Tab-separated table of C-alpha atoms in Angstrom:
chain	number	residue	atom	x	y	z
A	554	UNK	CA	-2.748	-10.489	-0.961
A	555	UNK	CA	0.505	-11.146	0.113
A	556	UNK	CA	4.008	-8.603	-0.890
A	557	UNK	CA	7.130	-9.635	-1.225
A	558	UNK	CA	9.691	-9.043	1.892
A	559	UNK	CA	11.459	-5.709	0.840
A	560	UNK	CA	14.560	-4.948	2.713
A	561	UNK	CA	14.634	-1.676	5.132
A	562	UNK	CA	16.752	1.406	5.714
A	563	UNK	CA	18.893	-0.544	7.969
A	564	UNK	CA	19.295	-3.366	5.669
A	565	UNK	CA	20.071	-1.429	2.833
A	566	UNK	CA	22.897	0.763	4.529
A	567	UNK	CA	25.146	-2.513	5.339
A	568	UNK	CA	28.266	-2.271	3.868
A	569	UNK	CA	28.420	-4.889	1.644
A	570	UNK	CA	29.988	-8.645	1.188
A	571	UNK	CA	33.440	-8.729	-0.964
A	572	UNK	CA	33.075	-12.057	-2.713
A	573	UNK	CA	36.859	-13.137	-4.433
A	574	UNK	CA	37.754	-13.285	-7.479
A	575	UNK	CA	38.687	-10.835	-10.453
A	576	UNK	CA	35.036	-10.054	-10.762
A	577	UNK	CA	35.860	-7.667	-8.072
A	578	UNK	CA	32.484	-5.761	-7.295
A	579	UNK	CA	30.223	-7.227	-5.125
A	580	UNK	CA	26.418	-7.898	-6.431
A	581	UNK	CA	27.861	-6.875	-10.417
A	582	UNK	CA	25.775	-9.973	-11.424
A	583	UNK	CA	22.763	-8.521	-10.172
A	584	UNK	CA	23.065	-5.249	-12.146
A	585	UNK	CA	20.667	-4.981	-15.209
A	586	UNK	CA	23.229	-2.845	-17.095
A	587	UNK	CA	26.032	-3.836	-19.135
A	588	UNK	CA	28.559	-0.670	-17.798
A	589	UNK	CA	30.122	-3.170	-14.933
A	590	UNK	CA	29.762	-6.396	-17.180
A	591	UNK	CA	32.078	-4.056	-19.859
A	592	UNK	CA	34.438	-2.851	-17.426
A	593	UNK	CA	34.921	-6.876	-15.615
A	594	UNK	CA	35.937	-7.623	-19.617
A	595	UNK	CA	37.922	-4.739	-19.726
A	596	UNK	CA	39.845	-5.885	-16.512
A	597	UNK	CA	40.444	-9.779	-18.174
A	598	UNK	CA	41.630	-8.008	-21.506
A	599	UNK	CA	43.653	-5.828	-19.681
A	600	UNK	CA	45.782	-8.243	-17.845
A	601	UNK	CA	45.996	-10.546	-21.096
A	602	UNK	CA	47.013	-8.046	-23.170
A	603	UNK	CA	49.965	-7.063	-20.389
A	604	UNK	CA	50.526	-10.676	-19.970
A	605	UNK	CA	51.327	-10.947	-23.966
A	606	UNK	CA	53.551	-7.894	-23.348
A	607	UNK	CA	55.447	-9.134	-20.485
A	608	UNK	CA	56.471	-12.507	-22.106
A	609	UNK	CA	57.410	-10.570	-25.233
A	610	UNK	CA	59.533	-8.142	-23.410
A	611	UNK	CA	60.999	-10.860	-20.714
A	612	UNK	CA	62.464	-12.927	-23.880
A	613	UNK	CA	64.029	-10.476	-25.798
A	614	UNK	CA	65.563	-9.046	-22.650
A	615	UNK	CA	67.367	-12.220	-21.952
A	616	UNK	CA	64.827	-14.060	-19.648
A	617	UNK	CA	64.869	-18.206	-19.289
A	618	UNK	CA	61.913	-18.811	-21.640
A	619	UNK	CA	60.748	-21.761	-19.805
A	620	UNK	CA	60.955	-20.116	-16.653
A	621	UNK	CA	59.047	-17.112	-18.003
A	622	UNK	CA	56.337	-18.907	-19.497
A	623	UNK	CA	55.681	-21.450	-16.537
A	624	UNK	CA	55.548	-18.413	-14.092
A	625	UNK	CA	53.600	-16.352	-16.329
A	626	UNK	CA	51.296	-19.555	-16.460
A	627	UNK	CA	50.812	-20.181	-13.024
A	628	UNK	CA	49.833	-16.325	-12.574
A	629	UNK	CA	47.423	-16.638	-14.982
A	630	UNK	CA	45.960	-19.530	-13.863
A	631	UNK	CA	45.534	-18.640	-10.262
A	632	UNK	CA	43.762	-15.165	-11.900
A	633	UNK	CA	41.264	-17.285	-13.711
A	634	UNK	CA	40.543	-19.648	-10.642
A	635	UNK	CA	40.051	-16.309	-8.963
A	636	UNK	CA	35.722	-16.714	-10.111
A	637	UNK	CA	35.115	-20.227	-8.937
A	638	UNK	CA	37.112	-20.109	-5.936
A	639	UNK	CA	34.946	-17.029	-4.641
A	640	UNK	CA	31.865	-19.040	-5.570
A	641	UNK	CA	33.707	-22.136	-3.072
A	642	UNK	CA	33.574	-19.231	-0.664
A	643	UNK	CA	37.649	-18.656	-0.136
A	644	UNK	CA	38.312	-14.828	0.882
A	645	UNK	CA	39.070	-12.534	-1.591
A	646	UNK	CA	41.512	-10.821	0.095
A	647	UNK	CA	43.456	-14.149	0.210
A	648	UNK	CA	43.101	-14.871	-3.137
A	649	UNK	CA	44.524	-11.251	-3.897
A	650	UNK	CA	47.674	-12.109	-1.214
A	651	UNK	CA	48.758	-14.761	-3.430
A	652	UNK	CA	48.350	-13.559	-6.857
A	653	UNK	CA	50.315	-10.618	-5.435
A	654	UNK	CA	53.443	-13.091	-4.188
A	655	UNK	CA	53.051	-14.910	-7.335
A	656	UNK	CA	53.445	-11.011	-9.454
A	657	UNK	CA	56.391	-11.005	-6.721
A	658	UNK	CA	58.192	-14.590	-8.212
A	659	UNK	CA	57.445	-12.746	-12.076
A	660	UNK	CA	59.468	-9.864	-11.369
A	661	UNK	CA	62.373	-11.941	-9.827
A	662	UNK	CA	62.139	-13.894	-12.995
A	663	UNK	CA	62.180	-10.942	-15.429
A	664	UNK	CA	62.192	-7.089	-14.257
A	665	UNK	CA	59.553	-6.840	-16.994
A	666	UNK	CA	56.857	-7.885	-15.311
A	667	UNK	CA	56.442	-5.372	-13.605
A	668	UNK	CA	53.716	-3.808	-16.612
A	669	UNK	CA	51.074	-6.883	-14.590
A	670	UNK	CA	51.570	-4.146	-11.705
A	671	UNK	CA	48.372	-2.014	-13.076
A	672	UNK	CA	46.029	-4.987	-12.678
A	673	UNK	CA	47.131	-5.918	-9.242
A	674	UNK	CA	46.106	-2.029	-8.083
A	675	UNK	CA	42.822	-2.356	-9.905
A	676	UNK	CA	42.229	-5.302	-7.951
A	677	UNK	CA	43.329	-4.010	-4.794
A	678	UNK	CA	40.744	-1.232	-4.960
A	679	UNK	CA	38.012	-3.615	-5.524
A	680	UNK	CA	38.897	-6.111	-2.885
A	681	UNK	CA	40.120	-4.856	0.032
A	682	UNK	CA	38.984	-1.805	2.282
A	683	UNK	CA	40.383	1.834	0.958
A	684	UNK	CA	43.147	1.676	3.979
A	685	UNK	CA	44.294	-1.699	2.985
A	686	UNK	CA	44.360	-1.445	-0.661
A	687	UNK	CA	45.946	1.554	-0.480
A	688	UNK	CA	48.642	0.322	1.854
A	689	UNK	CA	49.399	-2.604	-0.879
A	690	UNK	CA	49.614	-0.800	-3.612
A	691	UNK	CA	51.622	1.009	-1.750
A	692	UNK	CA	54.183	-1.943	-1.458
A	693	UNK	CA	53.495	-2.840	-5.613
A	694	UNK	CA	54.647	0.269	-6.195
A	695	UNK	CA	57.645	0.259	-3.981
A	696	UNK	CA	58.507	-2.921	-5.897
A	697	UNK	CA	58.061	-1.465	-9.027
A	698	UNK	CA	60.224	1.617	-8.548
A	699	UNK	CA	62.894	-0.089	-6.752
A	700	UNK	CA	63.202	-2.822	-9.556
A	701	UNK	CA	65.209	-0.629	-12.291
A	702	UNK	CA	67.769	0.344	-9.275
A	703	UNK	CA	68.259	-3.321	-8.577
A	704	UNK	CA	69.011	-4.418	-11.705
A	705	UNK	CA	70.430	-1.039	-12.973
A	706	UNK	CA	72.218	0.872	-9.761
A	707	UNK	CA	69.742	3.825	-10.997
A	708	UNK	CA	66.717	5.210	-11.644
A	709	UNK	CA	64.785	8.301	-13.003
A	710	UNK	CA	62.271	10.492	-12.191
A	711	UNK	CA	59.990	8.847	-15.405
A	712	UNK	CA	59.966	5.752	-13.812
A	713	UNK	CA	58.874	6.848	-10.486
A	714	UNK	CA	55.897	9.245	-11.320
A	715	UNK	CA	54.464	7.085	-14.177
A	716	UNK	CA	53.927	3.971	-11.617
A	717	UNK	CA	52.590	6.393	-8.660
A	718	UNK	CA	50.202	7.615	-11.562
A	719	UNK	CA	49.186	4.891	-12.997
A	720	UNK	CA	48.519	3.102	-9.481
A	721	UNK	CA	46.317	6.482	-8.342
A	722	UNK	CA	44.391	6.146	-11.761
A	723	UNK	CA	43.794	1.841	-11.282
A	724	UNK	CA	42.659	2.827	-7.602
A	725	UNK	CA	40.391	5.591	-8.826
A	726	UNK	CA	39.182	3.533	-11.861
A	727	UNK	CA	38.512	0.987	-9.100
A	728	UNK	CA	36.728	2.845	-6.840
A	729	UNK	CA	34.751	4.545	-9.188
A	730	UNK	CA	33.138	1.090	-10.600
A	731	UNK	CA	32.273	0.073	-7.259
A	732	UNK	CA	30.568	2.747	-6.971
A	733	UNK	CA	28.231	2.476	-10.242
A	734	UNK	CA	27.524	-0.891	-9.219
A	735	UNK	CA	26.272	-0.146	-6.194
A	736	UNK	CA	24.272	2.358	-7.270
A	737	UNK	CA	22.761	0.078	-9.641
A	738	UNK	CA	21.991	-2.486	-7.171
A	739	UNK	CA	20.793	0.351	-5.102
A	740	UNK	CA	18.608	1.106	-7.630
A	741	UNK	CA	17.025	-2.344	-8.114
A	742	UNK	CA	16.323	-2.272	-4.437
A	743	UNK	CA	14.313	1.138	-4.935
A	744	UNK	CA	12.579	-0.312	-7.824
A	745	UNK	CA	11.489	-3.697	-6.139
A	746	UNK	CA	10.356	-1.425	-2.993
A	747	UNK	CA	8.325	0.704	-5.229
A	748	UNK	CA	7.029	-2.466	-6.999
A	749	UNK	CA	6.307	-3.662	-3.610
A	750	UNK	CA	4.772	-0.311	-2.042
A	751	UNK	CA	2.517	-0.624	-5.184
A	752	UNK	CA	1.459	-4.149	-4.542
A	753	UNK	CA	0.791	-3.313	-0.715
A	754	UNK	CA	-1.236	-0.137	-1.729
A	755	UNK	CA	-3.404	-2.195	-4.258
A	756	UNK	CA	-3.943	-4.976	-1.103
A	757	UNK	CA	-4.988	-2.214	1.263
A	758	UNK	CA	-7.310	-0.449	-1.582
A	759	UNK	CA	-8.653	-3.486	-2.000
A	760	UNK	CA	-9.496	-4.192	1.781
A	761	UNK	CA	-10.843	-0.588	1.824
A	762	UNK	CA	-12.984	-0.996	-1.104
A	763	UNK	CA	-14.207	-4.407	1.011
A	764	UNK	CA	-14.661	-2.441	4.400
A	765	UNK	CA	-16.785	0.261	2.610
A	766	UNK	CA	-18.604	-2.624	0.677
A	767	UNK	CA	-19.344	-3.751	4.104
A	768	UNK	CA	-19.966	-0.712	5.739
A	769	UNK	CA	-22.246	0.327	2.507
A	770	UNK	CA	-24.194	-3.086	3.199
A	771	UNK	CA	-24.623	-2.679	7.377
A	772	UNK	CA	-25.880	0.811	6.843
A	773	UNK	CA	-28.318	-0.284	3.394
A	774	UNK	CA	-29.589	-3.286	5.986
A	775	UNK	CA	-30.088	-0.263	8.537
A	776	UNK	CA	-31.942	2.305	6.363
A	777	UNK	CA	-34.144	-1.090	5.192
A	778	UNK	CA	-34.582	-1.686	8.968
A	779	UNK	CA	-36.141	1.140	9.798
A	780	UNK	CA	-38.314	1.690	6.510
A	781	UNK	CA	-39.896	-1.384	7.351
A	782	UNK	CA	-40.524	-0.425	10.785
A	783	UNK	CA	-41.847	2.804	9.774
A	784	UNK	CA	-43.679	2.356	7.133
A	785	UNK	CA	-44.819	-1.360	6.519
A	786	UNK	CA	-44.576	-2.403	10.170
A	787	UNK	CA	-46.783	0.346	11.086
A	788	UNK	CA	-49.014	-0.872	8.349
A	789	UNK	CA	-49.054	-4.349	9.396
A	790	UNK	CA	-49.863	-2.759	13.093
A	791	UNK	CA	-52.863	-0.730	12.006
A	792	UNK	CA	-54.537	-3.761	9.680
A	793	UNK	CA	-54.491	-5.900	12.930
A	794	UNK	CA	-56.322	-3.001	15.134
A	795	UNK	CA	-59.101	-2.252	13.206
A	796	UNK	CA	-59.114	-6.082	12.508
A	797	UNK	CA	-59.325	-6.617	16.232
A	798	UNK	CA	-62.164	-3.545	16.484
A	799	UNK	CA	-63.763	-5.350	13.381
A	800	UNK	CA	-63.971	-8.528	15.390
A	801	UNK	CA	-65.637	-6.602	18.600
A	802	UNK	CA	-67.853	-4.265	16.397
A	803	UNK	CA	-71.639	-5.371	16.343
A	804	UNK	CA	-73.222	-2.583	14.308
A	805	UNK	CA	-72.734	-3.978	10.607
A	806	UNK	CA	-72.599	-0.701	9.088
A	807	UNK	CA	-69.171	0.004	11.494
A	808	UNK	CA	-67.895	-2.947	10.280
A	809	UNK	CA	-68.140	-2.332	7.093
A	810	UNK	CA	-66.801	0.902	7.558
A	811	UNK	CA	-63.843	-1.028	9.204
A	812	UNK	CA	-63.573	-3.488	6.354
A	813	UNK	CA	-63.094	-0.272	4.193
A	814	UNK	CA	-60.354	0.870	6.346
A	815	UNK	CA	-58.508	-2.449	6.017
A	816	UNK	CA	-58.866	-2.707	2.476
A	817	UNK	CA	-57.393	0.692	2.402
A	818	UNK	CA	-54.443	-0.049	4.952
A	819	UNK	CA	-53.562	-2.873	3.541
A	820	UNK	CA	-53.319	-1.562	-0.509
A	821	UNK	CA	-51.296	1.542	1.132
A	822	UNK	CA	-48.909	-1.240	2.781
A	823	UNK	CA	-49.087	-3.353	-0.117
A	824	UNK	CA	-47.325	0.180	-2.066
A	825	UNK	CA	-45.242	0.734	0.536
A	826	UNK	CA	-43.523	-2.609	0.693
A	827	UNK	CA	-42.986	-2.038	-3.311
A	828	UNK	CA	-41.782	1.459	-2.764
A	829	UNK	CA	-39.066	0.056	0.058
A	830	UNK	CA	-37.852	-2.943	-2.173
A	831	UNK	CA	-37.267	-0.096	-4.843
A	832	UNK	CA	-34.963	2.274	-2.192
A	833	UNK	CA	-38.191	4.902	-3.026
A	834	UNK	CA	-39.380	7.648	-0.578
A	835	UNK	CA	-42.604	7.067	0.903
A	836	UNK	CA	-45.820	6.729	-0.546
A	837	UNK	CA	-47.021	10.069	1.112
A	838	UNK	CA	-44.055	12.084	-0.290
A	839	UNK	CA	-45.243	11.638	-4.295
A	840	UNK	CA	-47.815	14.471	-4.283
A	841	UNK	CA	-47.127	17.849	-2.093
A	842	UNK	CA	-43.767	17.597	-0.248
A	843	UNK	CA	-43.447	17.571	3.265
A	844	UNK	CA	-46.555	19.738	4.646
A	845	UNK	CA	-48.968	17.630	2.247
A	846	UNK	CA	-47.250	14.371	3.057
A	847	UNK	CA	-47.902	15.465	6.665
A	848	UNK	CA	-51.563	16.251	6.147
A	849	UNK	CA	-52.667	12.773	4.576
A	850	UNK	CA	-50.482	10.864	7.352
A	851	UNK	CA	-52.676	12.869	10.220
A	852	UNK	CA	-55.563	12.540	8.558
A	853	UNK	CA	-55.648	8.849	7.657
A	854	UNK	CA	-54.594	8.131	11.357
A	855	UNK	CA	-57.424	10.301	12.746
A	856	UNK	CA	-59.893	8.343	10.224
A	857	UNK	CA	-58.590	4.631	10.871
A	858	UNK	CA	-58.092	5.461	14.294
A	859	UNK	CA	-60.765	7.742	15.916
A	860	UNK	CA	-58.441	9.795	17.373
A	861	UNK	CA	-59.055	13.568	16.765
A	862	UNK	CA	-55.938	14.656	15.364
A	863	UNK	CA	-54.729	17.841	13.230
A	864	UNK	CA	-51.689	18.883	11.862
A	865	UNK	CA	-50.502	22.975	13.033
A	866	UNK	CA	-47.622	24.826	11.216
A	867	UNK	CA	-45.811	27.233	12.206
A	868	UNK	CA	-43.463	29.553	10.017
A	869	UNK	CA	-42.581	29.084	6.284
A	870	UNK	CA	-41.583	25.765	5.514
A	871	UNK	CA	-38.519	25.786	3.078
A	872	UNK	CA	-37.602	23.738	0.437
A	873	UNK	CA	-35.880	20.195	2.050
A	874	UNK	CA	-34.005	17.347	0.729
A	875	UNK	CA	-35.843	14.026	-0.028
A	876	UNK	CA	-34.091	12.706	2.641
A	877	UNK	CA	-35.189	15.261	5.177
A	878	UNK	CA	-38.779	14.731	3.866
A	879	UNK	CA	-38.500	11.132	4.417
A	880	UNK	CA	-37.278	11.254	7.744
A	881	UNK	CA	-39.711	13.583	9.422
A	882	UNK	CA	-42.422	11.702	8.035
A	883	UNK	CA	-41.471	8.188	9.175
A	884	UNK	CA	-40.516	10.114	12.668
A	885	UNK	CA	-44.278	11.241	12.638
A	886	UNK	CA	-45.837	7.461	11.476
A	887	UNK	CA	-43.692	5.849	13.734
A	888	UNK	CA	-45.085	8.565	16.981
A	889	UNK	CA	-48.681	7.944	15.534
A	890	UNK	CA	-48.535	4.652	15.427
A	891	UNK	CA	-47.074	4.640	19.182
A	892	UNK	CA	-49.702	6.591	20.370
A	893	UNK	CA	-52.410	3.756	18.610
A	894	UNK	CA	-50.762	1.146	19.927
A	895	UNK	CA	-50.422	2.067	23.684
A	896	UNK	CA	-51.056	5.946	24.709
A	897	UNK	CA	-55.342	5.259	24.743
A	898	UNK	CA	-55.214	9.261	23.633
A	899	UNK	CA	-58.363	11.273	23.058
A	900	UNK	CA	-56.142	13.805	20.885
A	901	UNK	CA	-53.325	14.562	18.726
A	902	UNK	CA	-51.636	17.488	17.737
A	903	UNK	CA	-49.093	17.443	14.890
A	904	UNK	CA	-46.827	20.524	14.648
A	905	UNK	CA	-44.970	21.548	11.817
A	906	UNK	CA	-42.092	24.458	12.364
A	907	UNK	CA	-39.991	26.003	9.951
A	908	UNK	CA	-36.884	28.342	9.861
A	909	UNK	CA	-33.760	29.564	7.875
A	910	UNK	CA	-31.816	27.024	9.920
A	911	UNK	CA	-33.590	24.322	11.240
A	912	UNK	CA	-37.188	22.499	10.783
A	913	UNK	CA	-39.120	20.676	13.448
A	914	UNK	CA	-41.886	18.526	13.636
A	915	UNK	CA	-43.206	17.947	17.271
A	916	UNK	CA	-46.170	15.077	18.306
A	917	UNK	CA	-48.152	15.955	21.397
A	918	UNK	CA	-50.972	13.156	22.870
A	919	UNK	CA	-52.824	13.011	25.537
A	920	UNK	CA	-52.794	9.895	26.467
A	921	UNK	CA	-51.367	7.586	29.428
A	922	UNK	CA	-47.998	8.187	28.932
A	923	UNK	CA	-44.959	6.507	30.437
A	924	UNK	CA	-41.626	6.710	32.193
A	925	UNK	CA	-39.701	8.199	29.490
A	926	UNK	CA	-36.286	8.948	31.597
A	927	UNK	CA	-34.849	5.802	30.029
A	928	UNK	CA	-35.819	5.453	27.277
A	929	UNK	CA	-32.893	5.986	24.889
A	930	UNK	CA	-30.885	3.216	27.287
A	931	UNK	CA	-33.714	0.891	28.414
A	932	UNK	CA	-33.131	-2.566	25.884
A	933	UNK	CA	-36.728	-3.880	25.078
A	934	UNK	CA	-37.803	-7.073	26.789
A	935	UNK	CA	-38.825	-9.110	23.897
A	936	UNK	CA	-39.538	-8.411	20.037
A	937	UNK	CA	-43.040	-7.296	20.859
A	938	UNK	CA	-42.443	-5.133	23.623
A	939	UNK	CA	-41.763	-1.698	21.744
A	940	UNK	CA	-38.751	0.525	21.671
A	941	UNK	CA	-36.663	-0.125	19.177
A	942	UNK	CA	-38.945	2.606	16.609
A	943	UNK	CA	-37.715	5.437	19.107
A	944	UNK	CA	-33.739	4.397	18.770
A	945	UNK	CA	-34.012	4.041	15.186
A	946	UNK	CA	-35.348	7.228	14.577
A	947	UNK	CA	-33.093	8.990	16.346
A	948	UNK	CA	-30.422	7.498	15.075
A	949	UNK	CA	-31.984	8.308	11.430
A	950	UNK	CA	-32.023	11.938	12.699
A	951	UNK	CA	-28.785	12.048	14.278
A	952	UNK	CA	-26.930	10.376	11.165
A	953	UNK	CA	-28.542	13.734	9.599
A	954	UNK	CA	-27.183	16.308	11.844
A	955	UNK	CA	-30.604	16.345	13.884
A	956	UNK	CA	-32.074	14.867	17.066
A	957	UNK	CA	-34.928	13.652	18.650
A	958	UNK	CA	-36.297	14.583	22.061
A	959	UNK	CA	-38.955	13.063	23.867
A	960	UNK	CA	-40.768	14.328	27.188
A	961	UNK	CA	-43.766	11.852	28.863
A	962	UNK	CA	-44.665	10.564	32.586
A	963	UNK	CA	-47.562	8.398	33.756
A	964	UNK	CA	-50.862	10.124	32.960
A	965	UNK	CA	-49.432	13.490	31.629
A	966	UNK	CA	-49.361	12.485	27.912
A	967	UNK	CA	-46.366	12.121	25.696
A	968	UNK	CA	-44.337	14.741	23.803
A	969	UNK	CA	-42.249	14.112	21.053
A	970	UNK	CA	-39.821	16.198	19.139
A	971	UNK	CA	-37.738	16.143	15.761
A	972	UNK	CA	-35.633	18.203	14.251
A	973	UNK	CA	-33.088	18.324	10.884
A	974	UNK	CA	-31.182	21.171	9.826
A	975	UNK	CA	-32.175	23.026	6.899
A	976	UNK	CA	-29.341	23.096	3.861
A	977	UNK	CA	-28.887	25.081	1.039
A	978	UNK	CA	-31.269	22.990	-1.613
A	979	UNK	CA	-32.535	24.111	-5.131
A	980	UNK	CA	-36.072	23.150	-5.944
A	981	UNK	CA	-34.912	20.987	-8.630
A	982	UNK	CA	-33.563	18.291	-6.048
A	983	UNK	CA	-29.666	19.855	-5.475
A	984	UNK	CA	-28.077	20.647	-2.228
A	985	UNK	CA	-25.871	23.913	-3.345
């Protein structure tokens, strides 16, 4: 999802473009509130109004009417081409220059004009910089004051304080709507970064929620992984042993007795796979718990595969998650079906160990062993050739807070070791 370009700090701290024109306030337009659009009609009506005043006064004081009314005219005129020429993009400040010699030609035509003075201030504020709007209506007012001694030799102190107020109150009335406009562009900017922040947090929560999809998916496909390899690949690897000590056996009562054991393995694996498809524990884990689950696992392995094996414990075995039960009994298929497969062991002892903090379940053989000081690094040769079973399951331990361990040389037997810690967990299936 894409987000619109919002401007930064920097951006937002430039002082900004003064377009001409008796609009006055740069970005007004863009304001949603009427306050600025009120005060730019306010300005217009305000300078019409004087105008009306100005002629009025001008022709009853003896001014040429003709000459009056044409300069009045062109004044106004230049003031209303004040909104498309900014648009043409002629300076404001220009714009202002002349409208200000053209006020100058009104007052030589009629003292009276001086009244048009008050909109040339408010316009100076909004135009020009502080320093030089000041400094202009400066020189109005000069004009202004100095007008009644021209014409009059005199002057009084009325006439000078009024115009000095009135120019500080157009300047401040000025100044003060430039700054409400900006703070309502200011404000827009906020809003459309907010709007924008809002759209870029809804993109990035939605490429989380994809990542942990993903992540959800890789580590399903990993859990499935090993399931299969612990439980129906083991299976699958059992079947084809006593299928292969079927084929070899010539005493018919052993291979019946085989047959049985196939029929057996097979229905078990046949569970199984259902009990993986479903996300269920294991098979073993329905009746008993752990210690039970760990009693028909050793047994059926010492029955299918001659091997005298027992299962020891040691300690009081506390209450576990499922998910500790599951993963101590796939560690111990997975080690029994190891030591079918390639230790040629004449026994197997399967301990059971339990304590306040931690329970362990350790394999022992006696079998042929192998060079076991690689064997978390060493990458299997091919698909057949064993190894991945020992990774996975200590991965599945460590992702648990547990680890595996496992000791073995050539001809010394192999010793294998799992352990999870032991949480805080309510018989009725919570971890407190």
């Amino acid at each position: 999802m894409s987000t619109p370009a919002v401007p930064g700090p920097a951006a937002r701290q430039t002082r900004h473009t003064r377009p001409a024109g008796p609009v006055g306030v740069p970005g007004e337009e863009t304001v949603a509130g009427g306050t600025a659009r009120w005060l730019r009609w306010g300005q217009h009506a305000l300078l019409a109004a004087l105008a009306v005043v100005c002629l009025t006064r001008a022709v009853a004081a003896g001014a040429h009417p003709a000459a009056e009314v044409g300069a009045l005219l062109v004044f106004v005129a230049w003031y209303l081409a004040g909104i498309p020429v900014a648009r043409r993009g002629v300076s404001g400040p220009v714009w202002f220059v002349v409208l200000t010699l053209l006020w100058g030609v009104l007052v030589l035509v009629s003292p009276e004009n001086v009244w048009l003075a008050f909109p040339l201030w408010l316009l100076a504020g909004h135009l020009l910089p502080l320093a030089h709007g000041v400094l202009i209506s400066a020189v109005v007012l000069v004009v202004v004051v100095a007008e009644p001694v021209r014409q009059a030799g005199t002057t009084t102190f009325a006439a000078v304080i009024g115009p000095f107020i009135g120019m500080v109150v157009a300047l401040g009335i000025s100044r003060a709507q430039m700054a409400l406009v900006r703070d309502g562009i200011e404000r827009q900017r906020l809003i459309a970064s907010l709007y924008a922040a809002q759209e870029e947090t809804a993109a990035l929560t939605d490429e989380l929620a994809r990542v942990q999809r993903a992540a959800g998916a890789t580590s399903e496909r990993t859990r499935l992984s090993r399931d299969i390899h612990d439980g129906i690949a083991q299976g699958f690897s059992s079947i084809l042993l006593l299928a292969r000590a079927a084929r070899g056996e010539d005493d018919p009562a052993r291979v019946r007795e085989l047959l049985v054991h196939l029929e057996s393995s097979a229905a078990e694996g046949l569970e199984e796979s259902r009990r993986v498809v479903g996300a269920l524990a294991p098979a073993d884990l329905d009746e008993g718990g752990l210690l039970a689950a760990l009693h028909r696992v050793t047994d059926r392995f010492a029955t299918e595969s001659g091997v005298s094996a027992r299962l020891v414990t040691t300690g009081a075995v506390p209450p576990v998650p499922t998910t500790t039960e599951v993963a101590l009994v796939r560690c111990v298929q997975g080690a029994l079906a190891n030591v079918r497969a390639h230790a040629r062991a004449g026994s197997v002892v399967v301990s059971l160990d339990g304590s306040a903090e931690v329970v362990r379940v350790d394999v022992v053989d006696d079998g042929q062993g192998f060079d076991s000081t690689d064997w978390t690094t060493r990458a299997p040769r091919s698909a057949g050739d064993g190894g991945y079973g020992l990774r996975a399951t200590r991965a599945r331990l460590r992702e648990l807070g547990g680890g595996l361990a496992l000791e073995s040389a050539p001809g010394e037997g192999t010793a294998l070791s799992a352990w999870l810690p032991v949480q805080s967990y309510s018989p009725d299936g919570g971890i407190r």
